[in-house]
PDB file of C-alpha atoms in Angstrom:
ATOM      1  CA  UNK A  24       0.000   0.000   0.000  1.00 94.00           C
ATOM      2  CA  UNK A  25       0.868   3.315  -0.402  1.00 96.00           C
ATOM      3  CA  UNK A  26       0.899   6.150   2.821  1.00 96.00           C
ATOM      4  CA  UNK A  27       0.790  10.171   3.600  1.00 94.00           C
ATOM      5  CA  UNK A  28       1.992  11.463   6.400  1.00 91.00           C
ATOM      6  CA  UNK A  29       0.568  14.667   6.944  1.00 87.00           C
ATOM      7  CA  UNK A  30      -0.711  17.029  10.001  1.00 82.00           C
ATOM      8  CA  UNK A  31      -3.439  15.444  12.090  1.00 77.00           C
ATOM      9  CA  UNK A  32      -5.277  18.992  11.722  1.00 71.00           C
ATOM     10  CA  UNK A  33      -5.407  19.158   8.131  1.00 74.00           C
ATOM     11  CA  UNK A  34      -7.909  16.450   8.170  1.00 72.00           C
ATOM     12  CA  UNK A  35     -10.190  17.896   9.742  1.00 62.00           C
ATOM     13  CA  UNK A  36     -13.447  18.168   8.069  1.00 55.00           C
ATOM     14  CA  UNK A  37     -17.424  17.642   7.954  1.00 50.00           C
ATOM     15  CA  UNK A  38     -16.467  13.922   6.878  1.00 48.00           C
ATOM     16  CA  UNK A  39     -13.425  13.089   9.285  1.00 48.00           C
ATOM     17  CA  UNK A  40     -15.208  14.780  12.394  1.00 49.00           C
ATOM     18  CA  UNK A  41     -13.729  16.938  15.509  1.00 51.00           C
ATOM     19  CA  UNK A  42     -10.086  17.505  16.423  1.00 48.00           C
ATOM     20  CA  UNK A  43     -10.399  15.986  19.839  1.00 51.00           C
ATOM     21  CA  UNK A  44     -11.103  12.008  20.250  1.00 53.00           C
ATOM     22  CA  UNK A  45     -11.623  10.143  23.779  1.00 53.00           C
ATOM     23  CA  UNK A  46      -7.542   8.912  24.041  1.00 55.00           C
ATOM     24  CA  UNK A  47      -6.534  11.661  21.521  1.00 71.00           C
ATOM     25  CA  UNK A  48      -5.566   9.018  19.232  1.00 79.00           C
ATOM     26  CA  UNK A  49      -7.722   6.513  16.592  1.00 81.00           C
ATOM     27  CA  UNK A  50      -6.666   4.315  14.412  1.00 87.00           C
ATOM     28  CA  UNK A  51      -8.529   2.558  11.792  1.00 90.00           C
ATOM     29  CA  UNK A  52     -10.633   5.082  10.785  1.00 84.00           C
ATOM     30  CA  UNK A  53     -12.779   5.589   8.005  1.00 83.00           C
ATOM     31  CA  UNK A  54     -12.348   9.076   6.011  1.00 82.00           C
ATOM     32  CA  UNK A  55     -12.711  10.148   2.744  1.00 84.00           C
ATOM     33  CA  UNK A  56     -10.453  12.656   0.869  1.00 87.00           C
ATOM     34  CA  UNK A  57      -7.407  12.869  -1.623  1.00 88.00           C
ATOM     35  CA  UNK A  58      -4.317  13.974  -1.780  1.00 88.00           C
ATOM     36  CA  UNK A  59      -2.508  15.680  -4.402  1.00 85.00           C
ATOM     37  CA  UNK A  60       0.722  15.404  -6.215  1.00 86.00           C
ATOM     38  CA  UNK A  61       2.548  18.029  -8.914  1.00 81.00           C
ATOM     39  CA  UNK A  62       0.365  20.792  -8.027  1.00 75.00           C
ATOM     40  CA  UNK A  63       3.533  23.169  -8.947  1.00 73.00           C
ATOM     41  CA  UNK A  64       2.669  26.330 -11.440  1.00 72.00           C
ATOM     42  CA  UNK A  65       3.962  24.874 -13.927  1.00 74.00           C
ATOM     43  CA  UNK A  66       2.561  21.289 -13.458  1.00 71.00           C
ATOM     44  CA  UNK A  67      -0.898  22.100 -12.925  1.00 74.00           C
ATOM     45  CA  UNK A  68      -2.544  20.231 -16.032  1.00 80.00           C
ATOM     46  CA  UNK A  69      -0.252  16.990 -14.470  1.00 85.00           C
ATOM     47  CA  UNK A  70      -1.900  17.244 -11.275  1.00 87.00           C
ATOM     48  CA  UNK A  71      -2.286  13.867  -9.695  1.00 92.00           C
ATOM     49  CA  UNK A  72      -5.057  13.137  -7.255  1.00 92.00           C
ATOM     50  CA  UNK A  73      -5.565   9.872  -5.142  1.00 95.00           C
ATOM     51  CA  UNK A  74      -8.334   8.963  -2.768  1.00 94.00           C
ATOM     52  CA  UNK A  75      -7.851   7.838   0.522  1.00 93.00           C
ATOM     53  CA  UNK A  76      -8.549   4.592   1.693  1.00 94.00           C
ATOM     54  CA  UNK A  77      -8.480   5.031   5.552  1.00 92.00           C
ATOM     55  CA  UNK A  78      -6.695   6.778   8.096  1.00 90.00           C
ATOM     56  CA  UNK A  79      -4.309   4.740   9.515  1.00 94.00           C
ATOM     57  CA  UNK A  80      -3.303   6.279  12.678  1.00 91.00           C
ATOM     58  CA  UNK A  81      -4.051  10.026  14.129  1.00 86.00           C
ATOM     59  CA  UNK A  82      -3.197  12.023  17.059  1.00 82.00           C
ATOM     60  CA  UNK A  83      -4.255  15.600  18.725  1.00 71.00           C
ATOM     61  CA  UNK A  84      -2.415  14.781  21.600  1.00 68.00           C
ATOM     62  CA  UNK A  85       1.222  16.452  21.290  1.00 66.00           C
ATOM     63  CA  UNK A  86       2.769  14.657  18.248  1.00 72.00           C
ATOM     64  CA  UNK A  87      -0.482  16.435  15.627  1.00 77.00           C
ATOM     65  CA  UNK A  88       0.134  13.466  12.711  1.00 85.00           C
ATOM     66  CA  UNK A  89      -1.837  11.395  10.510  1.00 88.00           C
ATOM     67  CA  UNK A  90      -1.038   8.785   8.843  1.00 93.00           C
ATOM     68  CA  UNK A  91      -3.410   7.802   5.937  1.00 93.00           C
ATOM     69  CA  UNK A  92      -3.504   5.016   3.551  1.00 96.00           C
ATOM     70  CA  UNK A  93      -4.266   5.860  -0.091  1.00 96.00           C
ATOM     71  CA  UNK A  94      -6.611   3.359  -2.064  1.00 97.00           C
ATOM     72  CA  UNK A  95      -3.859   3.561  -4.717  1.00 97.00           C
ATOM     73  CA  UNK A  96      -0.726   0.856  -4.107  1.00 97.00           C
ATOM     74  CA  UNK A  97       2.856   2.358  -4.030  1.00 97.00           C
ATOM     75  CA  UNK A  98       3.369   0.812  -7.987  1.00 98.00           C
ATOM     76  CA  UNK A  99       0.688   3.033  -9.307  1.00 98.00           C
ATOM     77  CA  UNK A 100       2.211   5.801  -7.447  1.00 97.00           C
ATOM     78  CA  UNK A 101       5.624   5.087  -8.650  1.00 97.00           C
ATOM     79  CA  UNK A 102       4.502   4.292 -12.846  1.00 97.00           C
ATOM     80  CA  UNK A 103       3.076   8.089 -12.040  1.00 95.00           C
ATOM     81  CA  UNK A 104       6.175   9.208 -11.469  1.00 94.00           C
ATOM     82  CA  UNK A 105       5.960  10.240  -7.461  1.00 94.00           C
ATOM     83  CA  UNK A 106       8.988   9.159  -5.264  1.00 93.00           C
ATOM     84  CA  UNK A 107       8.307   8.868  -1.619  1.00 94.00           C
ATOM     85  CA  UNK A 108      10.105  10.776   0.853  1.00 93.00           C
ATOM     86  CA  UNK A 109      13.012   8.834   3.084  1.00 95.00           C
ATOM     87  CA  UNK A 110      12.258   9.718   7.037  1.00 95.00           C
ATOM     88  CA  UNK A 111      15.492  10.546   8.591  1.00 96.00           C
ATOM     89  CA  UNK A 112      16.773   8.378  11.275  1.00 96.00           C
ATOM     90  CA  UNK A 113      17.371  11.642  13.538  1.00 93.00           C
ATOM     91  CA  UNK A 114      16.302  15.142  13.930  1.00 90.00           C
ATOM     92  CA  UNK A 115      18.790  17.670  12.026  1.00 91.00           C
ATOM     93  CA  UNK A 116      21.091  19.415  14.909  1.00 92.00           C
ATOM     94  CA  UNK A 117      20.390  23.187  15.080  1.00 92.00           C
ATOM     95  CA  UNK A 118      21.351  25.412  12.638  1.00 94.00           C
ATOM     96  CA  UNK A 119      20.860  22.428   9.996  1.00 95.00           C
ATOM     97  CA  UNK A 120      19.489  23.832   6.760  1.00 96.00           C
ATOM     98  CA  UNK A 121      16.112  22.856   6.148  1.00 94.00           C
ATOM     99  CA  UNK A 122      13.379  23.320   3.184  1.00 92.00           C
ATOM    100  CA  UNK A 123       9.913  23.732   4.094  1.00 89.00           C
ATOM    101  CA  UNK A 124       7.407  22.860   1.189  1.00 86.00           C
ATOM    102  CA  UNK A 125       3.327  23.676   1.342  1.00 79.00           C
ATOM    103  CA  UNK A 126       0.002  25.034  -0.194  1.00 74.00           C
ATOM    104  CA  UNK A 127      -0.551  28.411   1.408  1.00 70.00           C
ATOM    105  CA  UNK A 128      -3.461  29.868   0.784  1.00 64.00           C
ATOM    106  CA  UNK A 129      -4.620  26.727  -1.731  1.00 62.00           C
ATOM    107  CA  UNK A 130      -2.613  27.724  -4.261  1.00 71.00           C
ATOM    108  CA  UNK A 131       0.076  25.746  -6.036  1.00 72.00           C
ATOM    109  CA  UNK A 132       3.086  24.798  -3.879  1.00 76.00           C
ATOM    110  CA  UNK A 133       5.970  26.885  -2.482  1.00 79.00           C
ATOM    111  CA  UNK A 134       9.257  26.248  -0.523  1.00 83.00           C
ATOM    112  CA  UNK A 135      11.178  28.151   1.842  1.00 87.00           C
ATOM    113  CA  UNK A 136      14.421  27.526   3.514  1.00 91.00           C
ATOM    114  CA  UNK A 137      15.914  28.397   6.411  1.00 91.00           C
ATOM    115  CA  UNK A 138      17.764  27.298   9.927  1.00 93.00           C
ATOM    116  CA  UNK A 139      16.446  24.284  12.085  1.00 91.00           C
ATOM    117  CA  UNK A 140      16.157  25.987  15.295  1.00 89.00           C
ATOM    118  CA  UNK A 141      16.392  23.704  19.055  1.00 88.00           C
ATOM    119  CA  UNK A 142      13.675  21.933  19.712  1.00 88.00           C
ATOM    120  CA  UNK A 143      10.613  23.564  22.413  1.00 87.00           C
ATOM    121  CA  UNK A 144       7.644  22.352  24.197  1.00 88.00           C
ATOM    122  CA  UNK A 145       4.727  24.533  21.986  1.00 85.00           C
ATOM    123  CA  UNK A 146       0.868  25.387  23.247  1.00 84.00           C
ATOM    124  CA  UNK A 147      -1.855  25.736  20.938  1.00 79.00           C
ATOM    125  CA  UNK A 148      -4.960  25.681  22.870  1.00 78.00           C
ATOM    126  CA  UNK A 149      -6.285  23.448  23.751  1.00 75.00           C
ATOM    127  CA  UNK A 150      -3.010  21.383  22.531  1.00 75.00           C
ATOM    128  CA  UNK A 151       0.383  20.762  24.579  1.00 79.00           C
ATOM    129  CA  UNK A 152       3.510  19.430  22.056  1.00 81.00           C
ATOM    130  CA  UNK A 153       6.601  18.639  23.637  1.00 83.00           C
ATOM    131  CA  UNK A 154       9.933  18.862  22.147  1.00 85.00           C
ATOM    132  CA  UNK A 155       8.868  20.469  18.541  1.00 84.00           C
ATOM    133  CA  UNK A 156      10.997  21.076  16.097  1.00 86.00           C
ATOM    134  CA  UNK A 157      11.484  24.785  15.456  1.00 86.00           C
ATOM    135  CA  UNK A 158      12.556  26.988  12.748  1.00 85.00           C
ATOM    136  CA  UNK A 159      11.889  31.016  11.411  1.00 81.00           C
ATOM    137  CA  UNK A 160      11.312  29.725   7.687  1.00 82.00           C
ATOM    138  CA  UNK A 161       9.533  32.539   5.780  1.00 74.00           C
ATOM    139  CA  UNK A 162       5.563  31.551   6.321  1.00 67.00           C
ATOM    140  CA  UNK A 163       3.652  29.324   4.587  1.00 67.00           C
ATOM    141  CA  UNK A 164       0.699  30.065   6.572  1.00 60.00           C
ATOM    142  CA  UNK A 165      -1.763  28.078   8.360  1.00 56.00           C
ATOM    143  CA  UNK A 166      -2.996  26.662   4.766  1.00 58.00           C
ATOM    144  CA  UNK A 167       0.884  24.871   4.607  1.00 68.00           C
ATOM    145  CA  UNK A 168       0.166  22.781   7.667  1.00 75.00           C
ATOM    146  CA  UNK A 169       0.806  19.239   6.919  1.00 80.00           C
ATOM    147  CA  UNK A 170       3.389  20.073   4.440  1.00 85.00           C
ATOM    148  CA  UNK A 171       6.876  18.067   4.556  1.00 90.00           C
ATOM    149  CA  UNK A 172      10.337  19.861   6.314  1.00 92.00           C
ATOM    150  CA  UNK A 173      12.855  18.308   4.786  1.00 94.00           C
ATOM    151  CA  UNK A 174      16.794  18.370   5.624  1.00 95.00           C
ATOM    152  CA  UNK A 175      18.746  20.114   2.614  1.00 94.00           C
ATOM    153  CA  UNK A 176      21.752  18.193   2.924  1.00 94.00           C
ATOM    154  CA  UNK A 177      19.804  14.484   3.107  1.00 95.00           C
ATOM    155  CA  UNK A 178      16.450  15.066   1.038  1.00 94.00           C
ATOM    156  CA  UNK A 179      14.996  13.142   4.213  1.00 96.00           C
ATOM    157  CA  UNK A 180      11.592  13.740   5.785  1.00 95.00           C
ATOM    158  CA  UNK A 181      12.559  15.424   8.983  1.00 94.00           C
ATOM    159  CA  UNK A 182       9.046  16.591  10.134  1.00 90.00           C
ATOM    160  CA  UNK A 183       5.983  17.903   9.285  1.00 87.00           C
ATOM    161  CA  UNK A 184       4.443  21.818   9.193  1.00 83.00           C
ATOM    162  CA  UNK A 185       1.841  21.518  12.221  1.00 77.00           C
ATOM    163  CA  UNK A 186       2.208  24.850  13.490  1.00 74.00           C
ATOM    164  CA  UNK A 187       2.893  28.558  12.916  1.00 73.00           C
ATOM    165  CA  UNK A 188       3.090  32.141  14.091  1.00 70.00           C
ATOM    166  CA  UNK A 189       2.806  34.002  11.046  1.00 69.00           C
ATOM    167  CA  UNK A 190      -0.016  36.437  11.213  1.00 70.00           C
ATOM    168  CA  UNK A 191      -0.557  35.592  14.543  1.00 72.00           C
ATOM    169  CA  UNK A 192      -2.239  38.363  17.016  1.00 78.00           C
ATOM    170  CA  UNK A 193      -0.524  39.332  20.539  1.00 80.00           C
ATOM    171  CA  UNK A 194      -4.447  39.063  21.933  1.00 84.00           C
ATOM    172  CA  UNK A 195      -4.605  35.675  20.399  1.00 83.00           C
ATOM    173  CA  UNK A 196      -1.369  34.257  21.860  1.00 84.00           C
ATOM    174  CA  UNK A 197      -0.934  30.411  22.511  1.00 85.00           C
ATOM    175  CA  UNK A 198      -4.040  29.725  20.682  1.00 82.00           C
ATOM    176  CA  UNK A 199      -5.134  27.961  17.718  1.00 72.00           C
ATOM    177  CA  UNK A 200      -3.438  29.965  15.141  1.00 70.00           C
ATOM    178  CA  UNK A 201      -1.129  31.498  17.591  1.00 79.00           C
ATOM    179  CA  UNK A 202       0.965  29.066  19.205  1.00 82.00           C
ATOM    180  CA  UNK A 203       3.586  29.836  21.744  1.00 85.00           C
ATOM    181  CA  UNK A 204       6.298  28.515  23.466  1.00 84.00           C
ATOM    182  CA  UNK A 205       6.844  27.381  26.833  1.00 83.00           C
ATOM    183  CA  UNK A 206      10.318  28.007  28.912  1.00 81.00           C
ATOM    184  CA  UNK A 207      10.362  27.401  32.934  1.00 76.00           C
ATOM    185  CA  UNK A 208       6.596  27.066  32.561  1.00 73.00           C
ATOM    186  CA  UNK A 209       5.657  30.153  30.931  1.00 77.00           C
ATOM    187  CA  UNK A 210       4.402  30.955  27.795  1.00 77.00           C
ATOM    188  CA  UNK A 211       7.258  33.315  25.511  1.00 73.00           C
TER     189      UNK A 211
END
């Protein structure tokens, strides 16, 4: 079979129900949806699109993943000319250089590099993350989330865009949409 790994938020819909589950976690779970592939400006007539076939496993609870099995198998995927992504065995060191890639705002897909930052324990109400990887990449917005960080040097999957400040209002601070970080216990 074929998987996506994406943000645990960005499947949240009329179809795949509420953010918050008894446990925080499911697994198993039926959903429908797709995911898309080549949706670059100047791919858009080669846009591939493949339904899901169930969410694997999910989580609100700190980690904000989802893994989700697509109906299509891995061949069909590869004769279509997508490569999957190799998950690094570690998190890059800060000051690693990273590429962030995403959708913001639904249109066709971006990157941004930057630093990897040290890791921090993040709130988004009503959400607690521990140990987060952190960077200042230029924004992809709330819209990106889900979206693959990748290490520059490796290629390698090295997380996944669940979180971000950009746009974010001081009144709003550490909620959703305006997370914040936590040092000694308090909220920076």
């Amino acid at each position: 079979p074929a998987y996506v790994i994406t943000s645990h938020r960005c499947l949240y819909t009329s179809l795949t129900g509420n953010y918050i589950y008894p446990g925080g976690v499911q697994q198993n779970t039926a959903s429908q949806g797709n995911v898309y592939f080549n949706k670059f400006d100047n791919t858009l007539s080669n846009i591939k699109k493949y339904a899901f076939e169930h969410i694997v496993w999910q989580s609100d609870e700190g980690t904000n993943l989802a893994i989700i099995e697509l109906q299509a198998p891995l061949s069909t995927l590869l004769a279509d000319g997508i490569q999957p992504l190799k998950i690094a065995a570690n998190s890059p060191p800060a000051g690693a250089e990273i590429l962030m890639l995403g959708i913001p705002g639904f249109d066709s897909l971006h990157s941004t590099s930057c630093t990897q930052l040290a890791s921090a324990d993040i709130i988004t109400h009503p959400w607690v993350s521990t140990q987060l990887l952190t960077n200042q990449c230029a924004p992809l917005t709330r819209s990106g989330f889900g979206g693959p960080v990748l290490n520059k040097a490796t290629n390698e999957l090295v997380s996944v865009l669940v979180a971000s400040t950009h746009g974010a209002k001081p009144a709003e601070k550490c909620l959703v949409g305006s997370p914040c970080e936590l040092e000694a216990g308090r909220s920076v």
